mmCIF file of C-alpha atoms in Angstrom:
data_model
loop_
_atom_site.group_PDB
_atom_site.id
_atom_site.type_symbol
_atom_site.label_atom_id
_atom_site.label_comp_id
_atom_site.label_asym_id
_atom_site.label_seq_id
_atom_site.Cartn_x
_atom_site.Cartn_y
_atom_site.Cartn_z
ATOM 1 C CA MET A 1 48.902 -90.756 99.494
ATOM 2 C CA GLU A 2 52.131 -89.151 98.326
ATOM 3 C CA ARG A 3 54.417 -92.171 97.878
ATOM 4 C CA SER A 4 56.048 -93.705 94.832
ATOM 5 C CA PRO A 5 54.374 -96.770 93.331
ATOM 6 C CA ASP A 6 55.269 -100.125 94.849
ATOM 7 C CA VAL A 7 54.791 -102.272 91.745
ATOM 8 C CA GLU A 8 53.986 -102.206 88.064
ATOM 9 C CA ALA A 9 51.329 -104.662 86.923
ATOM 10 C CA ILE A 10 49.055 -105.802 84.140
ATOM 11 C CA PHE A 11 45.439 -105.437 85.273
ATOM 12 C CA GLU A 12 42.853 -107.876 83.940
ATOM 13 C CA PHE A 13 39.243 -107.194 84.879
ATOM 14 C CA ASN A 14 36.702 -110.045 84.685
ATOM 15 C CA ALA A 15 33.464 -108.104 83.882
ATOM 16 C CA THR A 16 32.186 -108.375 87.485
ATOM 17 C CA ARG A 17 32.182 -104.573 87.789
ATOM 18 C CA LYS A 18 29.311 -102.784 86.063
ATOM 19 C CA LYS A 19 31.269 -99.555 85.521
ATOM 20 C CA PRO A 20 34.803 -98.894 84.288
ATOM 21 C CA ALA A 21 37.653 -98.607 86.807
ATOM 22 C CA ASN A 22 38.902 -95.019 86.734
ATOM 23 C CA ASP A 23 42.543 -94.042 87.183
ATOM 24 C CA GLY A 24 42.934 -93.809 90.971
ATOM 25 C CA TYR A 25 40.712 -96.882 91.571
ATOM 26 C CA ARG A 26 41.337 -98.421 95.035
ATOM 27 C CA PRO A 27 40.339 -102.084 95.258
ATOM 28 C CA ALA A 28 41.515 -104.566 97.874
ATOM 29 C CA HIS A 29 44.431 -106.815 96.838
ATOM 30 C CA LEU A 30 45.114 -110.278 98.244
ATOM 31 C CA VAL A 31 48.907 -109.897 98.569
ATOM 32 C CA THR A 32 49.337 -113.046 100.684
ATOM 33 C CA ASP A 33 47.015 -115.976 101.312
ATOM 34 C CA THR A 34 45.702 -114.210 104.418
ATOM 35 C CA TYR A 35 46.261 -110.468 103.874
ATOM 36 C CA LEU A 36 44.001 -108.083 101.943
ATOM 37 C CA THR A 37 45.254 -104.518 101.520
ATOM 38 C CA THR A 38 44.082 -101.484 99.610
ATOM 39 C CA GLY A 39 46.137 -100.184 96.709
ATOM 40 C CA ILE A 40 45.769 -97.205 94.382
ATOM 41 C CA HIS A 41 45.870 -97.969 90.652
ATOM 42 C CA HIS A 42 47.308 -95.627 88.053
ATOM 43 C CA TYR A 43 46.897 -96.743 84.455
ATOM 44 C CA TYR A 44 49.327 -95.947 81.644
ATOM 45 C CA GLY A 45 47.830 -93.973 78.762
ATOM 46 C CA VAL A 46 44.151 -94.366 79.711
ATOM 47 C CA LYS A 47 41.806 -92.678 82.167
ATOM 48 C CA PHE A 48 39.741 -95.815 82.818
ATOM 49 C CA VAL A 49 39.611 -99.559 82.123
ATOM 50 C CA ALA A 50 36.407 -101.267 80.926
ATOM 51 C CA PRO A 51 34.772 -103.866 83.225
ATOM 52 C CA ASN A 52 36.210 -106.633 81.023
ATOM 53 C CA GLY A 53 39.351 -104.700 79.997
ATOM 54 C CA THR A 54 43.078 -104.969 80.424
ATOM 55 C CA ALA A 55 45.632 -102.237 81.134
ATOM 56 C CA LYS A 56 49.140 -101.771 82.404
ATOM 57 C CA GLY A 57 50.006 -99.435 85.257
ATOM 58 C CA THR A 58 51.143 -99.159 88.848
ATOM 59 C CA ILE A 59 49.875 -99.949 92.343
ATOM 60 C CA THR A 60 50.755 -98.004 95.475
ATOM 61 C CA PHE A 61 49.834 -100.226 98.433
ATOM 62 C CA LEU A 62 48.687 -99.156 101.871
ATOM 63 C CA SER A 63 51.232 -99.991 104.617
ATOM 64 C CA PRO A 64 53.569 -102.382 102.737
ATOM 65 C CA GLU A 65 55.638 -102.732 105.919
ATOM 66 C CA SER A 66 52.825 -104.982 107.237
ATOM 67 C CA TYR A 67 53.404 -107.672 104.579
ATOM 68 C CA PRO A 68 57.110 -107.581 103.569
ATOM 69 C CA HIS A 69 58.782 -109.934 101.084
ATOM 70 C CA CYS A 70 55.571 -111.343 99.597
ATOM 71 C CA LEU A 71 55.807 -110.399 95.885
ATOM 72 C CA TRP A 72 57.731 -111.612 92.864
ATOM 73 C CA ILE A 73 57.665 -110.920 89.135
ATOM 74 C CA GLY A 74 54.779 -112.880 87.628
ATOM 75 C CA LYS A 75 52.763 -113.157 90.850
ATOM 76 C CA LYS A 76 49.044 -112.848 90.172
ATOM 77 C CA ILE A 77 47.252 -110.816 92.841
ATOM 78 C CA ARG A 78 43.488 -111.064 93.243
ATOM 79 C CA MET A 79 41.648 -107.710 93.134
ATOM 80 C CA GLN A 80 38.439 -107.483 95.160
ATOM 81 C CA GLU A 81 35.555 -105.219 96.082
ATOM 82 C CA GLY A 82 34.421 -106.679 99.373
ATOM 83 C CA GLY A 83 34.004 -110.408 98.716
ATOM 84 C CA ARG A 84 33.648 -109.965 94.939
ATOM 85 C CA ILE A 85 36.670 -110.790 92.786
ATOM 86 C CA VAL A 86 36.829 -108.122 90.055
ATOM 87 C CA GLY A 87 40.054 -109.253 88.392
ATOM 88 C CA TYR A 88 43.763 -109.896 88.779
ATOM 89 C CA ALA A 89 46.948 -107.863 88.726
ATOM 90 C CA THR A 90 50.062 -109.647 87.479
ATOM 91 C CA VAL A 91 53.263 -108.109 88.843
ATOM 92 C CA THR A 92 55.685 -107.081 86.086
ATOM 93 C CA ARG A 93 58.110 -104.940 88.120
ATOM 94 C CA ILE A 94 58.747 -104.342 91.829
ATOM 95 C CA TYR A 95 59.849 -100.837 92.762
ATOM 96 C CA ASN A 96 59.654 -101.233 96.555
ATOM 97 C CA PRO A 97 62.453 -103.607 97.669
ATOM 98 C CA LEU A 98 60.616 -104.266 100.960
ATOM 99 C CA LEU A 99 57.951 -106.177 99.009
ATOM 100 C CA ARG A 100 60.333 -108.328 96.949
ATOM 101 C CA LEU A 101 60.410 -111.956 98.024
ATOM 102 C CA GLU A 102 63.908 -112.744 99.230
ATOM 103 C CA ASN A 103 65.968 -115.155 97.104
ATOM 104 C CA GLN A 104 64.116 -114.151 93.919
#
């Protein structure tokens, strides 16, 4: 995927994973109450994040045109592997204007 990141976020993992999340990790993200989408993580200054760790970085989502205007600064997005919740990503910056909730 050769696109610019869609958002910057703080990633908080909840120790559900047994192994660290490597840079390039691709979990599912619950961007709306009914829409799960894959996103690629890139972490600032580290190559991986421990199963119970925290890091800051970016997410590049798959097909953001399918769920426009659903994000705002401070929104907490659930990260999943299948049905397992592995943590949360809190949006700190929105680079893709298509994803920004209107009137925010």
